[in-house]
mmCIF file of C-alpha atoms in Angstrom:
data_model
loop_
_atom_site.group_PDB
_atom_site.id
_atom_site.type_symbol
_atom_site.label_atom_id
_atom_site.label_comp_id
_atom_site.label_asym_id
_atom_site.label_seq_id
_atom_site.Cartn_x
_atom_site.Cartn_y
_atom_site.Cartn_z
ATOM 1 C CA TYR T 1490 1.635 19.580 11.995
ATOM 2 C CA THR T 1491 1.087 18.274 8.465
ATOM 3 C CA GLU T 1492 2.988 20.947 6.689
ATOM 4 C CA ASN T 1493 5.824 20.756 9.293
ATOM 5 C CA PHE T 1494 6.230 17.024 8.927
ATOM 6 C CA VAL T 1495 6.044 17.302 4.943
ATOM 7 C CA GLN T 1496 8.368 20.149 4.873
ATOM 8 C CA CYS T 1497 10.904 18.232 6.995
ATOM 9 C CA THR T 1498 10.434 15.197 5.025
ATOM 10 C CA LEU T 1499 11.159 17.039 1.509
ATOM 11 C CA ALA T 1500 14.340 18.690 3.107
ATOM 12 C CA ALA T 1501 15.400 15.300 4.097
ATOM 13 C CA LEU T 1502 15.819 14.589 0.421
ATOM 14 C CA GLY T 1503 18.706 16.900 0.277
ATOM 15 C CA ASP T 1504 20.181 17.263 -3.215
ATOM 16 C CA GLU T 1505 17.738 14.986 -4.531
ATOM 17 C CA LEU T 1506 14.786 17.035 -3.897
ATOM 18 C CA VAL T 1507 14.918 19.504 -6.790
ATOM 19 C CA GLY T 1508 13.918 17.866 -10.084
ATOM 20 C CA SER T 1509 12.553 14.645 -8.205
ATOM 21 C CA HIS T 1510 9.551 12.723 -8.813
ATOM 22 C CA LEU T 1511 7.659 11.096 -6.513
ATOM 23 C CA ALA T 1512 4.156 9.267 -5.918
ATOM 24 C CA VAL T 1513 1.273 10.142 -3.439
ATOM 25 C CA GLY T 1514 -1.479 8.141 -2.426
ATOM 26 C CA GLY T 1515 -3.290 6.831 0.632
ATOM 27 C CA ASP T 1516 -5.790 4.340 2.388
ATOM 28 C CA GLY T 1517 -9.121 6.659 1.901
ATOM 29 C CA ARG T 1518 -9.132 7.631 5.489
ATOM 30 C CA TYR T 1519 -10.489 10.868 7.150
ATOM 31 C CA TYR T 1520 -8.434 14.014 6.347
ATOM 32 C CA MET T 1521 -6.231 11.866 3.309
ATOM 33 C CA PRO T 1522 -7.876 14.476 0.689
ATOM 34 C CA GLU T 1523 -6.877 17.671 2.591
ATOM 35 C CA ALA T 1524 -3.339 16.005 3.080
ATOM 36 C CA ILE T 1525 -3.026 15.455 -0.424
ATOM 37 C CA GLN T 1526 -3.508 18.594 -1.607
ATOM 38 C CA ILE T 1527 -1.377 20.166 0.689
ATOM 39 C CA ILE T 1528 1.392 17.805 -0.310
ATOM 40 C CA VAL T 1529 1.003 18.915 -3.894
ATOM 41 C CA ARG T 1530 1.090 22.660 -3.004
ATOM 42 C CA MET T 1531 4.129 22.080 -0.952
ATOM 43 C CA CYS T 1532 5.908 19.566 -3.585
ATOM 44 C CA ALA T 1533 5.447 22.432 -6.016
ATOM 45 C CA ALA T 1534 6.846 24.868 -4.047
ATOM 46 C CA ASN T 1535 9.725 23.003 -3.231
ATOM 47 C CA GLY T 1536 11.110 22.191 -6.578
ATOM 48 C CA VAL T 1537 9.672 18.757 -7.307
ATOM 49 C CA ALA T 1538 9.266 18.178 -10.676
ATOM 50 C CA LYS T 1539 6.472 15.667 -11.208
ATOM 51 C CA LEU T 1540 4.007 13.914 -8.923
ATOM 52 C CA LYS T 1541 2.175 10.665 -9.819
ATOM 53 C CA VAL T 1542 -1.095 11.149 -7.666
ATOM 54 C CA ALA T 1543 -3.523 8.218 -7.323
ATOM 55 C CA GLN T 1544 -7.222 9.033 -8.677
ATOM 56 C CA GLU T 1545 -9.459 10.078 -5.745
ATOM 57 C CA GLY T 1546 -6.145 9.561 -3.840
ATOM 58 C CA ILE T 1547 -6.618 5.738 -3.282
ATOM 59 C CA MET T 1548 -3.556 3.632 -3.847
ATOM 60 C CA SER T 1549 -2.533 0.695 -1.307
ATOM 61 C CA THR T 1550 0.940 0.636 0.061
ATOM 62 C CA PRO T 1551 2.038 -2.246 -2.160
ATOM 63 C CA ALA T 1552 0.875 -0.467 -5.208
ATOM 64 C CA ILE T 1553 2.815 2.590 -4.322
ATOM 65 C CA SER T 1554 5.699 0.701 -3.931
ATOM 66 C CA CYS T 1555 5.331 -0.782 -7.299
ATOM 67 C CA VAL T 1556 4.748 2.770 -8.766
ATOM 68 C CA ILE T 1557 7.934 3.981 -7.333
ATOM 69 C CA ARG T 1558 9.900 0.790 -8.729
ATOM 70 C CA LYS T 1559 8.246 0.699 -12.263
ATOM 71 C CA TYR T 1560 8.863 4.308 -13.046
ATOM 72 C CA ALA T 1561 12.175 5.070 -10.932
ATOM 73 C CA LEU T 1562 10.727 7.698 -8.620
ATOM 74 C CA THR T 1563 12.870 9.138 -5.943
ATOM 75 C CA GLY T 1564 10.109 8.117 -3.266
ATOM 76 C CA GLY T 1565 6.544 8.537 -2.553
ATOM 77 C CA PHE T 1566 4.194 9.757 0.355
ATOM 78 C CA ILE T 1567 1.705 6.983 1.760
ATOM 79 C CA LEU T 1568 -1.099 8.819 3.776
ATOM 80 C CA THR T 1569 -2.052 5.748 6.204
ATOM 81 C CA ALA T 1570 -2.135 4.651 9.670
ATOM 82 C CA SER T 1571 -2.029 1.193 8.430
ATOM 83 C CA HIS T 1572 -4.882 -0.844 10.256
ATOM 84 C CA ASN T 1573 -5.676 1.484 13.019
ATOM 85 C CA PRO T 1574 -9.343 3.109 12.714
ATOM 86 C CA GLY T 1575 -10.001 6.170 10.810
ATOM 87 C CA GLY T 1576 -12.486 9.186 11.344
ATOM 88 C CA PRO T 1577 -12.406 12.560 12.833
ATOM 89 C CA THR T 1578 -11.287 11.469 16.383
ATOM 90 C CA ALA T 1579 -9.261 8.633 15.063
ATOM 91 C CA ASP T 1580 -5.995 7.947 13.711
ATOM 92 C CA PHE T 1581 -4.292 9.515 10.577
ATOM 93 C CA GLY T 1582 -0.268 8.984 9.346
ATOM 94 C CA ILE T 1583 1.969 10.054 6.881
ATOM 95 C CA LYS T 1584 4.842 7.585 5.685
ATOM 96 C CA PHE T 1585 7.407 7.788 3.037
ATOM 97 C CA ASN T 1586 8.988 5.407 1.036
ATOM 98 C CA CYS T 1587 12.344 5.635 -0.893
ATOM 99 C CA PHE T 1588 13.411 4.854 -4.254
ATOM 100 C CA ASN T 1589 13.324 1.060 -3.760
ATOM 101 C CA GLY T 1590 9.529 1.224 -3.074
ATOM 102 C CA GLY T 1591 10.158 0.167 0.742
ATOM 103 C CA PRO T 1592 10.168 2.186 3.866
ATOM 104 C CA THR T 1593 13.124 4.683 4.378
ATOM 105 C CA PRO T 1594 16.364 3.993 6.247
ATOM 106 C CA GLU T 1595 16.770 5.002 9.762
ATOM 107 C CA SER T 1596 19.282 7.766 8.643
ATOM 108 C CA PHE T 1597 16.216 9.236 6.720
ATOM 109 C CA THR T 1598 13.851 9.455 9.459
ATOM 110 C CA THR T 1599 16.495 10.528 11.589
ATOM 111 C CA GLY T 1600 17.006 13.386 9.298
ATOM 112 C CA ILE T 1601 13.193 14.209 9.317
ATOM 113 C CA TYR T 1602 13.257 14.624 13.325
ATOM 114 C CA GLN T 1603 16.339 16.522 13.475
ATOM 115 C CA ARG T 1604 14.643 19.128 10.973
ATOM 116 C CA SER T 1605 11.593 18.968 13.172
ATOM 117 C CA GLN T 1606 13.657 20.379 16.072
ATOM 118 C CA THR T 1607 14.544 23.665 14.263
ATOM 119 C CA ILE T 1608 11.912 24.088 11.334
ATOM 120 C CA SER T 1609 11.205 27.509 11.074
ATOM 121 C CA GLU T 1610 9.051 27.842 8.007
ATOM 122 C CA TYR T 1611 7.778 25.741 5.102
ATOM 123 C CA ARG T 1612 7.113 26.379 1.278
ATOM 124 C CA THR T 1613 3.545 26.241 -0.313
ATOM 125 C CA VAL T 1614 1.870 27.449 -3.433
ATOM 126 C CA ARG T 1615 -1.484 28.514 -1.766
ATOM 127 C CA ASP T 1616 -4.137 28.790 -4.717
ATOM 128 C CA LEU T 1617 -2.747 25.405 -6.440
ATOM 129 C CA SER T 1618 -5.612 22.576 -5.986
ATOM 130 C CA VAL T 1619 -5.683 19.519 -8.297
ATOM 131 C CA ASP T 1620 -8.703 17.634 -9.467
ATOM 132 C CA LEU T 1621 -8.429 13.939 -8.242
ATOM 133 C CA SER T 1622 -11.609 12.593 -9.754
ATOM 134 C CA HIS T 1623 -10.216 11.199 -13.105
ATOM 135 C CA LYS T 1624 -7.033 10.333 -14.843
ATOM 136 C CA HIS T 1625 -5.213 13.671 -16.485
ATOM 137 C CA THR T 1626 -2.215 15.367 -16.469
ATOM 138 C CA GLU T 1627 -2.028 19.182 -15.137
ATOM 139 C CA ASN T 1628 1.395 21.137 -16.077
ATOM 140 C CA TYR T 1629 2.368 24.350 -14.006
ATOM 141 C CA THR T 1630 5.159 26.781 -13.762
ATOM 142 C CA VAL T 1631 6.300 27.454 -10.552
ATOM 143 C CA ASP T 1632 9.064 30.066 -9.901
ATOM 144 C CA GLY T 1633 10.130 29.577 -13.399
ATOM 145 C CA HIS T 1634 10.406 25.579 -12.876
ATOM 146 C CA PRO T 1635 8.007 23.189 -14.506
ATOM 147 C CA PHE T 1636 5.732 21.255 -12.437
ATOM 148 C CA THR T 1637 3.607 18.165 -13.382
ATOM 149 C CA VAL T 1638 1.130 16.564 -11.518
ATOM 150 C CA GLU T 1639 -0.376 13.054 -13.256
ATOM 151 C CA VAL T 1640 -3.418 11.650 -11.884
ATOM 152 C CA VAL T 1641 -2.926 8.003 -12.217
ATOM 153 C CA ASP T 1642 -5.443 4.926 -12.311
ATOM 154 C CA SER T 1643 -4.961 3.341 -8.815
ATOM 155 C CA VAL T 1644 -5.023 -0.110 -9.801
ATOM 156 C CA ASP T 1645 -3.471 -0.389 -13.339
ATOM 157 C CA ASP T 1646 0.182 -0.730 -12.603
ATOM 158 C CA TYR T 1647 -0.346 -3.164 -9.742
ATOM 159 C CA CYS T 1648 -2.741 -5.247 -11.672
ATOM 160 C CA ASP T 1649 -0.118 -5.493 -14.346
ATOM 161 C CA LEU T 1650 2.421 -6.668 -11.872
ATOM 162 C CA MET T 1651 0.280 -9.418 -10.304
ATOM 163 C CA LYS T 1652 -0.040 -10.581 -13.686
ATOM 164 C CA SER T 1653 3.588 -10.994 -14.288
ATOM 165 C CA VAL T 1654 3.808 -12.614 -10.852
ATOM 166 C CA PHE T 1655 0.998 -14.981 -10.689
ATOM 167 C CA ASP T 1656 -0.641 -17.537 -13.180
ATOM 168 C CA PHE T 1657 -4.031 -15.810 -13.724
ATOM 169 C CA SER T 1658 -5.378 -18.102 -16.045
ATOM 170 C CA LEU T 1659 -4.799 -20.770 -13.474
ATOM 171 C CA LEU T 1660 -6.134 -18.878 -10.651
ATOM 172 C CA LYS T 1661 -9.528 -18.044 -13.099
ATOM 173 C CA GLU T 1662 -9.856 -21.959 -13.276
ATOM 174 C CA PHE T 1663 -9.766 -22.513 -9.744
ATOM 175 C CA VAL T 1664 -12.153 -19.510 -9.062
ATOM 176 C CA SER T 1665 -14.709 -20.728 -11.638
ATOM 177 C CA HIS T 1666 -15.068 -24.072 -9.621
ATOM 178 C CA GLN T 1667 -14.589 -22.746 -5.988
ATOM 179 C CA SER T 1668 -16.483 -20.130 -3.789
ATOM 180 C CA ILE T 1669 -14.264 -17.515 -2.299
ATOM 181 C CA LEU T 1670 -15.129 -14.655 -0.315
ATOM 182 C CA VAL T 1671 -13.145 -11.539 0.121
ATOM 183 C CA ASN T 1672 -13.754 -8.608 2.740
ATOM 184 C CA ALA T 1673 -11.612 -5.389 1.772
ATOM 185 C CA MET T 1674 -13.101 -3.816 5.177
ATOM 186 C CA HIS T 1675 -13.754 -0.487 3.480
ATOM 187 C CA GLY T 1676 -10.231 -0.033 3.313
ATOM 188 C CA VAL T 1677 -7.820 0.914 0.330
ATOM 189 C CA MET T 1678 -8.197 -2.787 -1.186
ATOM 190 C CA GLY T 1679 -11.687 -2.389 -2.213
ATOM 191 C CA PRO T 1680 -10.941 -1.146 -5.877
ATOM 192 C CA TYR T 1681 -8.162 -3.960 -6.222
ATOM 193 C CA VAL T 1682 -10.558 -6.771 -5.225
ATOM 194 C CA ASN T 1683 -13.178 -5.465 -7.811
ATOM 195 C CA ARG T 1684 -10.694 -5.255 -10.514
ATOM 196 C CA ILE T 1685 -8.573 -8.214 -9.796
ATOM 197 C CA ILE T 1686 -10.682 -10.633 -8.176
ATOM 198 C CA LEU T 1687 -13.971 -9.918 -9.676
ATOM 199 C CA ASN T 1688 -12.965 -8.559 -13.457
ATOM 200 C CA GLU T 1689 -9.735 -10.176 -14.036
ATOM 201 C CA LEU T 1690 -10.500 -13.539 -12.345
ATOM 202 C CA GLY T 1691 -14.195 -13.877 -12.893
ATOM 203 C CA ALA T 1692 -15.476 -14.303 -9.205
ATOM 204 C CA PRO T 1693 -19.245 -13.500 -8.860
ATOM 205 C CA PRO T 1694 -20.036 -10.187 -7.016
ATOM 206 C CA ASN T 1695 -21.119 -11.977 -4.047
ATOM 207 C CA SER T 1696 -17.495 -13.040 -3.648
ATOM 208 C CA ALA T 1697 -16.614 -9.533 -2.493
ATOM 209 C CA VAL T 1698 -17.716 -7.375 0.439
ATOM 210 C CA GLY T 1699 -16.591 -4.057 1.771
ATOM 211 C CA CYS T 1700 -15.203 -2.972 -1.097
ATOM 212 C CA LYS T 1701 -16.296 0.843 -0.974
ATOM 213 C CA PRO T 1702 -13.286 2.775 0.843
ATOM 214 C CA LEU T 1703 -14.805 5.027 3.792
ATOM 215 C CA PRO T 1704 -13.015 7.796 5.584
ATOM 216 C CA ASP T 1705 -13.900 5.676 8.687
ATOM 217 C CA PHE T 1706 -13.751 2.145 7.349
ATOM 218 C CA GLY T 1707 -17.422 1.787 7.877
ATOM 219 C CA GLY T 1708 -17.131 2.485 11.708
ATOM 220 C CA GLY T 1709 -14.982 -0.650 11.786
ATOM 221 C CA HIS T 1710 -11.349 -1.412 12.658
ATOM 222 C CA PRO T 1711 -9.474 -2.243 9.442
ATOM 223 C CA ASP T 1712 -7.528 -5.045 11.238
ATOM 224 C CA PRO T 1713 -7.732 -8.535 9.542
ATOM 225 C CA ASN T 1714 -7.874 -10.604 12.375
ATOM 226 C CA LEU T 1715 -10.382 -13.047 14.328
ATOM 227 C CA THR T 1716 -11.729 -10.175 16.260
ATOM 228 C CA TYR T 1717 -12.251 -7.251 13.917
ATOM 229 C CA ALA T 1718 -13.137 -9.444 10.787
ATOM 230 C CA GLU T 1719 -15.533 -11.420 12.911
ATOM 231 C CA SER T 1720 -18.051 -11.233 10.147
ATOM 232 C CA LEU T 1721 -15.791 -13.129 7.571
ATOM 233 C CA VAL T 1722 -15.150 -15.574 10.067
ATOM 234 C CA LYS T 1723 -19.014 -16.158 10.977
ATOM 235 C CA SER T 1724 -19.419 -16.411 6.872
ATOM 236 C CA MET T 1725 -16.530 -18.919 6.742
ATOM 237 C CA ASN T 1726 -17.659 -21.079 9.713
ATOM 238 C CA SER T 1727 -20.712 -22.061 7.327
ATOM 239 C CA GLY T 1728 -18.726 -23.897 5.098
ATOM 240 C CA THR T 1729 -19.988 -22.618 1.847
ATOM 241 C CA HIS T 1730 -16.595 -20.870 0.892
ATOM 242 C CA VAL T 1731 -13.417 -22.793 0.422
ATOM 243 C CA ILE T 1732 -11.091 -19.577 1.223
ATOM 244 C CA GLY T 1733 -11.950 -16.369 2.778
ATOM 245 C CA VAL T 1734 -9.442 -13.047 3.018
ATOM 246 C CA ALA T 1735 -9.574 -9.965 4.737
ATOM 247 C CA PHE T 1736 -7.173 -7.101 4.231
ATOM 248 C CA ASP T 1737 -6.132 -4.137 6.715
ATOM 249 C CA GLY T 1738 -6.604 -0.479 5.830
ATOM 250 C CA ASP T 1739 -3.625 -0.008 3.714
ATOM 251 C CA GLY T 1740 -3.665 -3.358 1.902
ATOM 252 C CA ASP T 1741 -0.203 -4.467 2.984
ATOM 253 C CA ARG T 1742 -1.370 -7.256 5.289
ATOM 254 C CA ASN T 1743 -4.031 -9.930 5.216
ATOM 255 C CA MET T 1744 -6.001 -12.584 7.205
ATOM 256 C CA ILE T 1745 -6.551 -16.237 5.378
ATOM 257 C CA ILE T 1746 -9.599 -18.229 6.586
ATOM 258 C CA GLY T 1747 -10.078 -21.546 5.258
ATOM 259 C CA ARG T 1748 -13.414 -23.615 4.886
ATOM 260 C CA SER T 1749 -15.472 -24.002 8.287
ATOM 261 C CA GLY T 1750 -13.365 -21.351 9.867
ATOM 262 C CA VAL T 1751 -9.860 -22.623 9.839
ATOM 263 C CA PHE T 1752 -7.417 -19.603 10.520
ATOM 264 C CA VAL T 1753 -4.130 -19.669 8.777
ATOM 265 C CA ASN T 1754 -1.572 -17.515 10.588
ATOM 266 C CA PRO T 1755 0.283 -14.934 8.430
ATOM 267 C CA SER T 1756 3.577 -16.125 9.338
ATOM 268 C CA ASP T 1757 2.472 -19.728 8.539
ATOM 269 C CA SER T 1758 0.897 -18.561 5.224
ATOM 270 C CA VAL T 1759 4.075 -17.065 3.968
ATOM 271 C CA ALA T 1760 6.113 -20.044 4.589
ATOM 272 C CA VAL T 1761 3.436 -21.934 2.538
ATOM 273 C CA ILE T 1762 4.028 -19.664 -0.308
ATOM 274 C CA ALA T 1763 7.780 -19.844 -0.039
ATOM 275 C CA ASP T 1764 7.754 -23.645 0.250
ATOM 276 C CA ASN T 1765 5.689 -23.756 -3.026
ATOM 277 C CA TYR T 1766 7.635 -21.072 -4.721
ATOM 278 C CA ASP T 1767 8.146 -23.245 -7.945
ATOM 279 C CA CYS T 1768 4.224 -23.120 -8.510
ATOM 280 C CA ILE T 1769 4.486 -19.201 -8.711
ATOM 281 C CA PRO T 1770 5.579 -18.036 -12.490
ATOM 282 C CA TYR T 1771 7.609 -15.119 -11.144
ATOM 283 C CA PHE T 1772 9.915 -17.446 -9.244
ATOM 284 C CA LYS T 1773 10.565 -19.921 -12.171
ATOM 285 C CA THR T 1774 13.377 -17.578 -13.826
ATOM 286 C CA GLY T 1775 14.985 -15.991 -10.978
ATOM 287 C CA GLY T 1776 14.347 -18.567 -8.231
ATOM 288 C CA ILE T 1777 14.494 -17.145 -4.672
ATOM 289 C CA LYS T 1778 17.700 -15.540 -3.186
ATOM 290 C CA GLY T 1779 16.179 -15.424 0.414
ATOM 291 C CA VAL T 1780 13.213 -14.948 2.829
ATOM 292 C CA ALA T 1781 12.381 -12.282 5.444
ATOM 293 C CA ARG T 1782 10.092 -12.151 8.239
ATOM 294 C CA SER T 1783 9.702 -9.396 10.884
ATOM 295 C CA MET T 1784 10.836 -10.364 14.518
ATOM 296 C CA PRO T 1785 7.753 -11.073 16.535
ATOM 297 C CA THR T 1786 6.087 -13.377 14.030
ATOM 298 C CA GLY T 1787 6.192 -17.063 14.011
ATOM 299 C CA ALA T 1788 9.216 -19.161 13.042
ATOM 300 C CA ALA T 1789 7.653 -21.589 10.209
ATOM 301 C CA LEU T 1790 9.490 -19.380 7.444
ATOM 302 C CA ASP T 1791 12.875 -20.508 9.275
ATOM 303 C CA ARG T 1792 12.039 -24.084 8.908
ATOM 304 C CA VAL T 1793 11.421 -23.642 5.360
ATOM 305 C CA ALA T 1794 14.662 -21.385 4.757
ATOM 306 C CA ASP T 1795 16.640 -24.063 6.824
ATOM 307 C CA GLY T 1796 15.275 -27.003 4.713
ATOM 308 C CA ARG T 1797 15.837 -24.996 1.283
ATOM 309 C CA GLY T 1798 19.282 -23.786 2.084
ATOM 310 C CA TRP T 1799 18.042 -20.134 1.925
ATOM 311 C CA LYS T 1800 19.264 -17.090 3.672
ATOM 312 C CA LEU T 1801 16.669 -15.788 6.643
ATOM 313 C CA TYR T 1802 16.347 -12.435 7.229
ATOM 314 C CA GLU T 1803 15.002 -11.292 10.541
ATOM 315 C CA VAL T 1804 13.773 -7.627 10.498
ATOM 316 C CA PRO T 1805 12.444 -5.195 12.849
ATOM 317 C CA THR T 1806 9.053 -4.065 12.956
ATOM 318 C CA GLY T 1807 7.025 -0.931 14.227
ATOM 319 C CA TRP T 1808 6.948 2.746 13.417
ATOM 320 C CA LYS T 1809 10.096 4.756 13.361
#
C-alpha cells in the first residue's frame, strides 16, 4: 500500500516531479522509519533531485510547512495520522503538502486517487538506505541523474521562524516569574518543547513532560483534549501553574488550560490571539489581511473579524 500511494503521489506532480526538491518527516509513530526509507528509495528512482529529511524522521507538520516555504521546495511528505493513536495495531497516515506549505488542493488529491485506480508498477532503488541518526548530506547518481539526501535538524528552521514571529525576550521574562506545564504527549513536539520552552525561554526541566517521541505515544491517545490529556488537567487543578499546554501527535493542534483547570477552547484562543495581534512582532509590519477557521469550530473568531473589519474565511475540515 505504501509504495502504491507514494508512487501515485509522485506521479501526480506531473512535470514538476523530475528535478523536484521535497521534504520528508513525521510524528514518530510506528512504521514511520520504514516508510521514510521507502519514500527515499522511490524519490531516487522517480527523478527527484533532493530531499530534506528530518533527523530521526521527527518533524512536526508546522515545521515541515516552514521548511517547504523557507527553501522553496516543491512539497513534502508528512507521515502522521494526526491525533489518532499509534502502534502495530493502531493508525498510520501519509499526507502531502504542496509548494505553499499547506495541504494540496482537491485537484491534486483527485489526481492521486485516479492514478491509484490504474497503477501497475512503482519505481524504487532497492539497495538505497539513509542513516537518519545525525545531520549530514549524502549524494548519489541514479540513472545518470544526481540525487541528494540532506538530513536536517528537526527544530532549527522552525525555531528561527518562531523567533521572527514572537518576542522571545518578553516570553522569557514571563517564564522566569510564572510556572508553566507543557505536555508533548510523547508525540512529535517533544524536541520542540525541549529546545524552545526549556532552552530558549529558560523554563525549568519540570515544566515539560511527555517529551520523548514514542511509536505508540506511550500507550496514550495523542489528542489534546480534556479526556486524553487528563493528567495535564489534574496537574492544573492544583493551582500551581498559571498555564498548561498539550499538543497532538503531529504538533498542529494544542489545548490550553488556565490556572485551576480553566479550559480554553482552541477556537477561543485563536480569537484572543487575533484580537491582540498588535502585541505580536510578526504582525506589527504587515498587519492582518484576514482570519480563517474550520467549519465546525466556534464562532468567536467571527466576532473579532467583524469588530476589526477583517475578512473571515471558513474552510472545510477532514481527510481528503
